[in-house]
Amino acid sequence: MPHKIGFVVVSSSGQEDGFSAKELMVHAPTVSGWRSPRFCQYPQEIVIQMVERCRIRKLQLLAHQYMISSKIEFYISESLPEYFTPYQAERFRRLGYVALSDNEKTGYKARELKSVYVNAVGQYLKLIFHKNYTNRYNLYNQVALIAINIIGDPVDFHEENLPTRDKLIDQYLGNSSEDPAIDTTYTGKPDAISPLDDLAFDMYQDPEVAQIIRKLDEKKQEAVHHEHYDYAKKLKQAIADLQKVGERLGRYEVEKRCAVEKEDYDLAKQKKQQMEEYRQKVYQQLELHDLLDIALIRRAPEQSLDPLEHSTSPQPPPQQIKATASPPPDKERSTEKKTKRERQMVPEKLPKVTSPKPVPQHRSPSPPPAPTPAAFVPSINVDALPYDERPLPAQRKQKEDAFTYLEPEVNEDFVGDTPRSRITGEPEPLTEKALREAGFAIEIFGEALVAGAYSKTWSYREDALLAVYKKLSDVPTTTTKDDLKNMLRAAIFLIRRAIKDKVSSVFQASLRLLKMIITHYIPKHKLGKGETAHCVEKTFPDLLSRTGDTANRYRVMASNFIQEMALFKEVKPLQIIPVQLVQPLKGTLPSRLALSQVELVENLVKEMGTDTSGFTIDNVMKFALGALDYTTAEVRDRGVRIILYLYQQNRAQVLEHMPTDEATIRKNILYKTLFDGFSKIDGRPTESELKAQKKAAAEEAERKKKEEIRALQEQLAALKEMQSEVQAGKGKDQIPKAKADDRGKKPLMSPNNEALDDQSSVTNYLDNLCIFCGERDESFTEEGLDLHYWKQCPMLKRCEHCKQVVEIASLTDHLLTECDHKDMFGKCQRCTEAISKDHLLEHVKSKTCNRTCLLWYILFLA
């Protein structure tokens, strides 16, 4: 079975002071690795010698976060002469190369872990580093390598078949197609590699704990060989629990080194004490269960740093690295073609974690009849382990035999005071899935309480939340910050589960607990804004999803609590909720959830404003305009209301996001409503109101025109009647005279005939004649005369104030006696003209009017 191969560094082409290539022989959380000289020439080379001749199955490289080589080539050789120099490349056989990422996407805060499957035999391995990627952090154009891991099988010379003449020629020419390292027909499946030999495992674990894990793994393999499966299962669980212990000790080591670098020696001393206490308790537990002879482990602690053995080293938590391996090489020579990239986050600043306080239960003085592993409760990141190696939960048979690891001392007394004690019976045991999922919460609150939170009976679930509420309320202020934070995170885990509960009382209990944590627990213990942000960020998505619940009361409760939480003095400065709420609505979002989100934005914008609340005109406008495209009418209407409210606050910025007010845009009823709303806010008439006003003005003008025409027609009728009477009088005077002259010439006519002749002559005389100006025209029909009187006749004038048509000669009398605005005029006693009262005094004082000229003008008109 392939295993980890020890090695030593033979030579390197160069190195920076303090970053020797010898660092690659040790895996530890504080190891710096190798770094090339500043402004060096490329390529750079490193030659390493494996402890024995072997067949390499897998190579693993951990690159630097910003000193990254663009390409790394691999060469292998069987042996080196005594006068070896690292530049005689002809003695090495090229395997291929890998290309590394430039790391720009991660902001140069992650390290790439490259795993490559190969199949090559040799004892010397050479790495050639090509020119670095350029970035703002790599000021001296260097390349670096944090760690390298080799996995393979030992191979003796007699086990290898002697190559044929053709193979030797091809190998010498460098084009051998049968080289197993690049064999295109190689279909052999790589042998299984233990996760304990993987570089990811070494970078997680404390060296001593890693040794214990490896020895327990050997015992497990032996138990499987002898078919002691129960004991093997217990060992497997113990190994999984110890992995978390090693990870925690690794974090302590990193934090201690960071404190030393900052010269914070008090913190460094505290971390050292935590490590010693934690390690001692774990080892005592192992001895208690007769799992391992700790004396053998503590006898030579420096052996873990021996580069020729299976070196182990802890590394930052597994949440910061994903360990995956690439498939075997295919047709291309480049081994980079078939690799998967892995990344490890750089441990910039790890959170402080205090050592746990285990509470062993009262135990019988007699030793157990058979060795059983410690039932370690501390949770591990199961997803970081290979699927086949994920641990099964230990079977807890009796409470007195169980080891309540990392469980607070007050837990036993507290559980007895919970409301659950009033209910007969106990909640059902946790399933394996629940044990895996809630491992951290079990570590903090105990399995009994968490079992209640997972129970199928709603009363148990509610009582569990009430128990957590009381527990957090009664936590003394002398508790360490790390323990406080751990309890908070465990409580948030249970709250998130309860928020999704279908029972109203459980849902309300989760909201009360969350409110207490944010407004009381965190301020009381001065945990800071970071913990408040953690609470809000973890629970807000679940709360928002409940606003789309089918039951109206759940929607109302969730919406009200979100609004209340956003206004908490501890939450409001963080601006988390506003930023989350204004995320654009997706078309696939359920209508109830979309409507609730829009309502929340509308209400909170009015409550919090757009200055320093997280809401801005830009992000709210983008959200509201997106809501206008949603399929549900209620959501669109809410979007319109949000935009109108923002327009009242800042009109210029809102108009920057709106399209221009054009006829094509107004065809959309929503934009028409918006622009009409803008007009009402500005005090301007809307488009419909403008149309109505224009229509009313046109109707009023038409009505006045008809009234004027009717008045003119009445006046013309009166004038015609007067004219006809005048003409009739003249005709009577002429008729007797004609009779006297023709008395002897013609016979007398009857009186009736005479009257008809007079009337017809008068009518013929008035046809096509304007009686005011004397103009005659064939177009002067009845309608033509009306038009002439109204627009063309020089003897008629239209009053500018009442629009009535009057004779010029009578205009003065009209203004003084008949006009609707006669109160505006006065009569000049000298010229008798109608003068506006505003200018009458000035007119009288000027004495420019002439009565004589006026009289002549009147006579002329007559």
PDB file of C-alpha atoms in Angstrom, residues 151-369:
ATOM      1  CA  ILE A 151       3.599   9.132  -1.417  1.00  0.00           C
ATOM      2  CA  GLY A 152       4.826   5.906  -2.931  1.00  0.00           C
ATOM      3  CA  ASP A 153       5.982   2.281  -2.520  1.00  0.00           C
ATOM      4  CA  PRO A 154       9.535   1.036  -1.842  1.00  0.00           C
ATOM      5  CA  VAL A 155      11.064  -0.731  -4.861  1.00  0.00           C
ATOM      6  CA  ASP A 156      14.155  -2.951  -4.974  1.00  0.00           C
ATOM      7  CA  PHE A 157      16.425  -3.076  -8.007  1.00  0.00           C
ATOM      8  CA  HIS A 158      15.813  -6.781  -8.589  1.00  0.00           C
ATOM      9  CA  GLU A 159      12.067  -6.201  -8.723  1.00  0.00           C
ATOM     10  CA  GLU A 160      12.327  -4.156 -11.868  1.00  0.00           C
ATOM     11  CA  ASN A 161      12.571  -5.905 -15.215  1.00  0.00           C
ATOM     12  CA  LEU A 162      15.653  -5.139 -17.241  1.00  0.00           C
ATOM     13  CA  PRO A 163      14.822  -2.751 -20.088  1.00  0.00           C
ATOM     14  CA  THR A 164      15.287  -3.884 -23.658  1.00  0.00           C
ATOM     15  CA  ARG A 165      17.696  -2.292 -26.101  1.00  0.00           C
ATOM     16  CA  ASP A 166      14.891  -0.306 -27.786  1.00  0.00           C
ATOM     17  CA  LYS A 167      13.618   0.954 -24.447  1.00  0.00           C
ATOM     18  CA  LEU A 168      17.100   2.136 -23.488  1.00  0.00           C
ATOM     19  CA  ILE A 169      17.468   4.000 -26.798  1.00  0.00           C
ATOM     20  CA  ASP A 170      14.047   5.625 -26.454  1.00  0.00           C
ATOM     21  CA  GLN A 171      14.759   6.504 -22.864  1.00  0.00           C
ATOM     22  CA  TYR A 172      18.089   8.063 -23.814  1.00  0.00           C
ATOM     23  CA  LEU A 173      16.466  10.072 -26.587  1.00  0.00           C
ATOM     24  CA  GLY A 174      13.793  11.218 -24.144  1.00  0.00           C
ATOM     25  CA  ASN A 175      10.847  10.019 -26.208  1.00  0.00           C
ATOM     26  CA  SER A 176       9.997   6.774 -24.509  1.00  0.00           C
ATOM     27  CA  SER A 177       6.293   6.098 -24.875  1.00  0.00           C
ATOM     28  CA  GLU A 178       6.447   3.213 -22.407  1.00  0.00           C
ATOM     29  CA  ASP A 179       7.646   5.258 -19.469  1.00  0.00           C
ATOM     30  CA  PRO A 180       5.040   4.530 -16.831  1.00  0.00           C
ATOM     31  CA  ALA A 181       5.126   8.175 -15.711  1.00  0.00           C
ATOM     32  CA  ILE A 182       3.674   9.306 -19.012  1.00  0.00           C
ATOM     33  CA  ASP A 183       2.389   6.068 -20.390  1.00  0.00           C
ATOM     34  CA  THR A 184      -0.697   6.834 -22.486  1.00  0.00           C
ATOM     35  CA  THR A 185      -1.855   3.242 -22.246  1.00  0.00           C
ATOM     36  CA  TYR A 186      -1.451   3.007 -18.485  1.00  0.00           C
ATOM     37  CA  THR A 187      -4.834   2.068 -17.093  1.00  0.00           C
ATOM     38  CA  GLY A 188      -3.822   0.740 -13.715  1.00  0.00           C
ATOM     39  CA  LYS A 189      -5.858   2.194 -10.858  1.00  0.00           C
ATOM     40  CA  PRO A 190      -3.736   3.827  -8.129  1.00  0.00           C
ATOM     41  CA  ASP A 191      -3.641   1.876  -4.919  1.00  0.00           C
ATOM     42  CA  ALA A 192      -5.633   3.204  -2.011  1.00  0.00           C
ATOM     43  CA  ILE A 193      -3.762   5.880  -0.076  1.00  0.00           C
ATOM     44  CA  SER A 194      -4.438   6.350   3.614  1.00  0.00           C
ATOM     45  CA  PRO A 195      -5.840   9.758   4.564  1.00  0.00           C
ATOM     46  CA  LEU A 196      -3.282   9.820   7.371  1.00  0.00           C
ATOM     47  CA  ASP A 197      -0.502  10.056   4.768  1.00  0.00           C
ATOM     48  CA  ASP A 198      -2.111  12.932   2.940  1.00  0.00           C
ATOM     49  CA  LEU A 199      -0.506  16.352   3.234  1.00  0.00           C
ATOM     50  CA  ALA A 200      -3.862  17.778   4.272  1.00  0.00           C
ATOM     51  CA  PHE A 201      -3.857  15.581   7.375  1.00  0.00           C
ATOM     52  CA  ASP A 202      -0.347  16.612   8.311  1.00  0.00           C
ATOM     53  CA  MET A 203      -1.154  20.285   7.955  1.00  0.00           C
ATOM     54  CA  TYR A 204      -4.122  19.946  10.340  1.00  0.00           C
ATOM     55  CA  GLN A 205      -2.808  17.918  13.208  1.00  0.00           C
ATOM     56  CA  ASP A 206      -0.592  18.442  16.212  1.00  0.00           C
ATOM     57  CA  PRO A 207       2.463  16.139  15.770  1.00  0.00           C
ATOM     58  CA  GLU A 208       1.949  14.198  18.989  1.00  0.00           C
ATOM     59  CA  VAL A 209      -1.759  13.704  18.399  1.00  0.00           C
ATOM     60  CA  ALA A 210      -1.007  12.655  14.847  1.00  0.00           C
ATOM     61  CA  GLN A 211       1.299   9.943  16.191  1.00  0.00           C
ATOM     62  CA  ILE A 212      -1.469   8.724  18.502  1.00  0.00           C
ATOM     63  CA  ILE A 213      -3.913   8.658  15.606  1.00  0.00           C
ATOM     64  CA  ARG A 214      -1.487   6.629  13.485  1.00  0.00           C
ATOM     65  CA  LYS A 215      -0.918   4.117  16.288  1.00  0.00           C
ATOM     66  CA  LEU A 216      -4.659   3.792  16.844  1.00  0.00           C
ATOM     67  CA  ASP A 217      -5.048   3.282  13.123  1.00  0.00           C
ATOM     68  CA  GLU A 218      -2.504   0.458  13.272  1.00  0.00           C
ATOM     69  CA  LYS A 219      -4.493  -1.114  16.098  1.00  0.00           C
ATOM     70  CA  LYS A 220      -7.632  -0.726  14.050  1.00  0.00           C
ATOM     71  CA  GLN A 221      -6.068  -2.503  11.091  1.00  0.00           C
ATOM     72  CA  GLU A 222      -4.875  -5.281  13.405  1.00  0.00           C
ATOM     73  CA  ALA A 223      -8.354  -5.616  14.923  1.00  0.00           C
ATOM     74  CA  VAL A 224      -9.844  -5.871  11.431  1.00  0.00           C
ATOM     75  CA  HIS A 225      -7.261  -8.518  10.564  1.00  0.00           C
ATOM     76  CA  HIS A 226      -8.319 -10.557  13.574  1.00  0.00           C
ATOM     77  CA  GLU A 227     -11.995  -9.833  12.820  1.00  0.00           C
ATOM     78  CA  HIS A 228     -12.571  -7.892  16.041  1.00  0.00           C
ATOM     79  CA  TYR A 229     -15.017  -5.567  14.326  1.00  0.00           C
ATOM     80  CA  ASP A 230     -16.619  -4.054  17.415  1.00  0.00           C
ATOM     81  CA  TYR A 231     -13.258  -2.993  18.737  1.00  0.00           C
ATOM     82  CA  ALA A 232     -12.274  -1.704  15.278  1.00  0.00           C
ATOM     83  CA  LYS A 233     -15.439   0.389  15.139  1.00  0.00           C
ATOM     84  CA  LYS A 234     -14.657   1.913  18.540  1.00  0.00           C
ATOM     85  CA  LEU A 235     -11.120   2.681  17.450  1.00  0.00           C
ATOM     86  CA  LYS A 236     -12.420   4.332  14.307  1.00  0.00           C
ATOM     87  CA  GLN A 237     -14.656   6.607  16.375  1.00  0.00           C
ATOM     88  CA  ALA A 238     -11.790   7.420  18.730  1.00  0.00           C
ATOM     89  CA  ILE A 239      -9.586   8.331  15.741  1.00  0.00           C
ATOM     90  CA  ALA A 240     -12.273  10.649  14.381  1.00  0.00           C
ATOM     91  CA  ASP A 241     -12.637  12.349  17.775  1.00  0.00           C
ATOM     92  CA  LEU A 242      -8.873  12.678  18.169  1.00  0.00           C
ATOM     93  CA  GLN A 243      -8.670  14.435  14.818  1.00  0.00           C
ATOM     94  CA  LYS A 244     -10.633  17.319  16.281  1.00  0.00           C
ATOM     95  CA  VAL A 245      -8.369  17.369  19.307  1.00  0.00           C
ATOM     96  CA  GLY A 246      -5.332  17.593  17.032  1.00  0.00           C
ATOM     97  CA  GLU A 247      -6.932  20.359  15.003  1.00  0.00           C
ATOM     98  CA  ARG A 248      -7.617  22.390  18.131  1.00  0.00           C
ATOM     99  CA  LEU A 249      -4.089  21.952  19.395  1.00  0.00           C
ATOM    100  CA  GLY A 250      -2.853  23.009  15.977  1.00  0.00           C
ATOM    101  CA  ARG A 251      -4.905  26.207  16.224  1.00  0.00           C
ATOM    102  CA  TYR A 252      -3.491  26.897  19.669  1.00  0.00           C
ATOM    103  CA  GLU A 253       0.025  26.511  18.267  1.00  0.00           C
ATOM    104  CA  VAL A 254      -0.680  28.989  15.464  1.00  0.00           C
ATOM    105  CA  GLU A 255      -2.203  31.484  17.897  1.00  0.00           C
ATOM    106  CA  LYS A 256       0.740  31.124  20.242  1.00  0.00           C
ATOM    107  CA  ARG A 257       3.207  31.802  17.420  1.00  0.00           C
ATOM    108  CA  CYS A 258       1.210  34.854  16.297  1.00  0.00           C
ATOM    109  CA  ALA A 259       1.249  36.183  19.861  1.00  0.00           C
ATOM    110  CA  VAL A 260       5.019  35.707  20.046  1.00  0.00           C
ATOM    111  CA  GLU A 261       5.495  37.582  16.773  1.00  0.00           C
ATOM    112  CA  LYS A 262       3.419  40.452  18.188  1.00  0.00           C
ATOM    113  CA  GLU A 263       5.401  40.252  21.446  1.00  0.00           C
ATOM    114  CA  ASP A 264       2.217  39.592  23.372  1.00  0.00           C
ATOM    115  CA  TYR A 265       3.856  37.178  25.769  1.00  0.00           C
ATOM    116  CA  ASP A 266       0.952  37.068  28.201  1.00  0.00           C
ATOM    117  CA  LEU A 267      -1.271  35.702  25.476  1.00  0.00           C
ATOM    118  CA  ALA A 268       1.448  33.306  24.364  1.00  0.00           C
ATOM    119  CA  LYS A 269       1.738  31.996  27.928  1.00  0.00           C
ATOM    120  CA  GLN A 270      -2.029  31.607  28.130  1.00  0.00           C
ATOM    121  CA  LYS A 271      -2.095  29.615  24.890  1.00  0.00           C
ATOM    122  CA  LYS A 272       0.725  27.413  26.091  1.00  0.00           C
ATOM    123  CA  GLN A 273      -1.135  26.656  29.302  1.00  0.00           C
ATOM    124  CA  GLN A 274      -4.302  25.915  27.377  1.00  0.00           C
ATOM    125  CA  MET A 275      -2.406  23.480  25.153  1.00  0.00           C
ATOM    126  CA  GLU A 276      -0.826  21.709  28.122  1.00  0.00           C
ATOM    127  CA  GLU A 277      -4.101  21.429  30.045  1.00  0.00           C
ATOM    128  CA  TYR A 278      -6.053  20.264  27.045  1.00  0.00           C
ATOM    129  CA  ARG A 279      -3.384  17.782  25.983  1.00  0.00           C
ATOM    130  CA  GLN A 280      -3.065  16.401  29.521  1.00  0.00           C
ATOM    131  CA  LYS A 281      -6.806  15.802  29.837  1.00  0.00           C
ATOM    132  CA  VAL A 282      -6.952  14.057  26.488  1.00  0.00           C
ATOM    133  CA  TYR A 283      -3.994  11.828  27.339  1.00  0.00           C
ATOM    134  CA  GLN A 284      -5.489  10.992  30.733  1.00  0.00           C
ATOM    135  CA  GLN A 285      -8.680   9.968  29.019  1.00  0.00           C
ATOM    136  CA  LEU A 286      -6.764   7.763  26.601  1.00  0.00           C
ATOM    137  CA  GLU A 287      -4.908   6.115  29.478  1.00  0.00           C
ATOM    138  CA  LEU A 288      -8.174   5.698  31.355  1.00  0.00           C
ATOM    139  CA  HIS A 289      -9.542   3.615  28.524  1.00  0.00           C
ATOM    140  CA  ASP A 290      -6.269   1.754  27.955  1.00  0.00           C
ATOM    141  CA  LEU A 291      -6.154   2.823  24.347  1.00  0.00           C
ATOM    142  CA  LEU A 292      -2.473   3.649  24.156  1.00  0.00           C
ATOM    143  CA  ASP A 293       0.669   3.801  26.221  1.00  0.00           C
ATOM    144  CA  ILE A 294       1.199   7.538  26.414  1.00  0.00           C
ATOM    145  CA  ALA A 295       4.685   7.076  27.814  1.00  0.00           C
ATOM    146  CA  LEU A 296       5.789   5.847  24.418  1.00  0.00           C
ATOM    147  CA  ILE A 297       4.371   8.969  22.822  1.00  0.00           C
ATOM    148  CA  ARG A 298       5.835  11.479  25.295  1.00  0.00           C
ATOM    149  CA  ARG A 299       9.230   9.755  25.450  1.00  0.00           C
ATOM    150  CA  ALA A 300      10.720  11.409  22.380  1.00  0.00           C
ATOM    151  CA  PRO A 301       8.620  14.388  21.276  1.00  0.00           C
ATOM    152  CA  GLU A 302      11.240  15.556  18.817  1.00  0.00           C
ATOM    153  CA  GLN A 303      10.858  12.439  16.693  1.00  0.00           C
ATOM    154  CA  SER A 304       7.924  14.053  14.940  1.00  0.00           C
ATOM    155  CA  LEU A 305      10.313  16.477  13.293  1.00  0.00           C
ATOM    156  CA  ASP A 306      12.568  13.776  11.855  1.00  0.00           C
ATOM    157  CA  PRO A 307      12.497  14.376   8.095  1.00  0.00           C
ATOM    158  CA  LEU A 308      13.300  10.762   7.297  1.00  0.00           C
ATOM    159  CA  GLU A 309      10.262   9.425   9.134  1.00  0.00           C
ATOM    160  CA  HIS A 310       6.578   9.953   8.637  1.00  0.00           C
ATOM    161  CA  SER A 311       6.556  13.557   9.698  1.00  0.00           C
ATOM    162  CA  THR A 312       3.284  14.968  10.898  1.00  0.00           C
ATOM    163  CA  SER A 313       2.338  18.547  11.497  1.00  0.00           C
ATOM    164  CA  PRO A 314      -0.749  20.464  12.453  1.00  0.00           C
ATOM    165  CA  GLN A 315      -2.137  23.179  10.276  1.00  0.00           C
ATOM    166  CA  PRO A 316      -4.986  25.675  10.385  1.00  0.00           C
ATOM    167  CA  PRO A 317      -8.502  24.303  10.742  1.00  0.00           C
ATOM    168  CA  PRO A 318      -9.877  22.033   8.050  1.00  0.00           C
ATOM    169  CA  GLN A 319     -12.466  24.600   7.134  1.00  0.00           C
ATOM    170  CA  GLN A 320      -9.680  26.495   5.419  1.00  0.00           C
ATOM    171  CA  ILE A 321      -8.487  23.767   3.066  1.00  0.00           C
ATOM    172  CA  LYS A 322     -10.036  21.314   0.647  1.00  0.00           C
ATOM    173  CA  ALA A 323      -7.914  18.259   0.015  1.00  0.00           C
ATOM    174  CA  THR A 324      -8.663  16.596  -3.304  1.00  0.00           C
ATOM    175  CA  ALA A 325      -6.434  14.619  -5.611  1.00  0.00           C
ATOM    176  CA  SER A 326      -6.146  14.583  -9.364  1.00  0.00           C
ATOM    177  CA  PRO A 327      -6.734  11.480 -11.493  1.00  0.00           C
ATOM    178  CA  PRO A 328      -3.848   9.575 -13.062  1.00  0.00           C
ATOM    179  CA  PRO A 329      -2.017  11.122 -16.046  1.00  0.00           C
ATOM    180  CA  ASP A 330      -3.514  10.736 -19.513  1.00  0.00           C
ATOM    181  CA  LYS A 331      -2.236  11.296 -23.058  1.00  0.00           C
ATOM    182  CA  GLU A 332      -0.517  14.649 -22.476  1.00  0.00           C
ATOM    183  CA  ARG A 333       3.004  14.779 -21.023  1.00  0.00           C
ATOM    184  CA  SER A 334       2.001  17.624 -18.767  1.00  0.00           C
ATOM    185  CA  THR A 335       0.861  16.225 -15.463  1.00  0.00           C
ATOM    186  CA  GLU A 336      -1.008  19.469 -14.996  1.00  0.00           C
ATOM    187  CA  LYS A 337      -3.632  18.398 -17.504  1.00  0.00           C
ATOM    188  CA  LYS A 338      -5.346  16.032 -15.074  1.00  0.00           C
ATOM    189  CA  THR A 339      -5.002  17.786 -11.698  1.00  0.00           C
ATOM    190  CA  LYS A 340      -7.596  19.259  -9.439  1.00  0.00           C
ATOM    191  CA  ARG A 341      -6.735  22.384  -7.575  1.00  0.00           C
ATOM    192  CA  GLU A 342      -6.939  22.624  -3.837  1.00  0.00           C
ATOM    193  CA  ARG A 343      -6.735  25.755  -1.763  1.00  0.00           C
ATOM    194  CA  GLN A 344      -5.696  26.443   1.781  1.00  0.00           C
ATOM    195  CA  MET A 345      -6.649  29.737   3.372  1.00  0.00           C
ATOM    196  CA  VAL A 346      -3.715  31.569   4.904  1.00  0.00           C
ATOM    197  CA  PRO A 347      -4.158  31.749   8.689  1.00  0.00           C
ATOM    198  CA  GLU A 348      -4.126  35.535   8.912  1.00  0.00           C
ATOM    199  CA  LYS A 349      -5.752  35.737  12.341  1.00  0.00           C
ATOM    200  CA  LEU A 350      -7.341  32.737  13.945  1.00  0.00           C
ATOM    201  CA  PRO A 351     -10.058  33.093  16.579  1.00  0.00           C
ATOM    202  CA  LYS A 352      -9.161  32.603  20.167  1.00  0.00           C
ATOM    203  CA  VAL A 353     -10.298  29.279  21.597  1.00  0.00           C
ATOM    204  CA  THR A 354      -9.995  28.428  25.251  1.00  0.00           C
ATOM    205  CA  SER A 355      -9.332  24.989  26.486  1.00  0.00           C
ATOM    206  CA  PRO A 356     -12.451  23.004  27.314  1.00  0.00           C
ATOM    207  CA  LYS A 357     -13.441  21.982  30.775  1.00  0.00           C
ATOM    208  CA  PRO A 358     -14.377  18.312  30.732  1.00  0.00           C
ATOM    209  CA  VAL A 359     -16.590  17.038  33.477  1.00  0.00           C
ATOM    210  CA  PRO A 360     -16.036  13.341  34.049  1.00  0.00           C
ATOM    211  CA  GLN A 361     -18.958  11.574  35.650  1.00  0.00           C
ATOM    212  CA  HIS A 362     -18.665   9.613  38.885  1.00  0.00           C
ATOM    213  CA  ARG A 363     -17.135   6.297  37.957  1.00  0.00           C
ATOM    214  CA  SER A 364     -16.826   2.970  39.687  1.00  0.00           C
ATOM    215  CA  PRO A 365     -13.382   2.394  41.233  1.00  0.00           C
ATOM    216  CA  SER A 366     -13.085  -0.953  39.522  1.00  0.00           C
ATOM    217  CA  PRO A 367     -11.568  -0.807  36.023  1.00  0.00           C
ATOM    218  CA  PRO A 368     -13.774  -1.653  33.053  1.00  0.00           C
ATOM    219  CA  PRO A 369     -13.663  -5.271  31.966  1.00  0.00           C
TER     220      PRO A 369
END
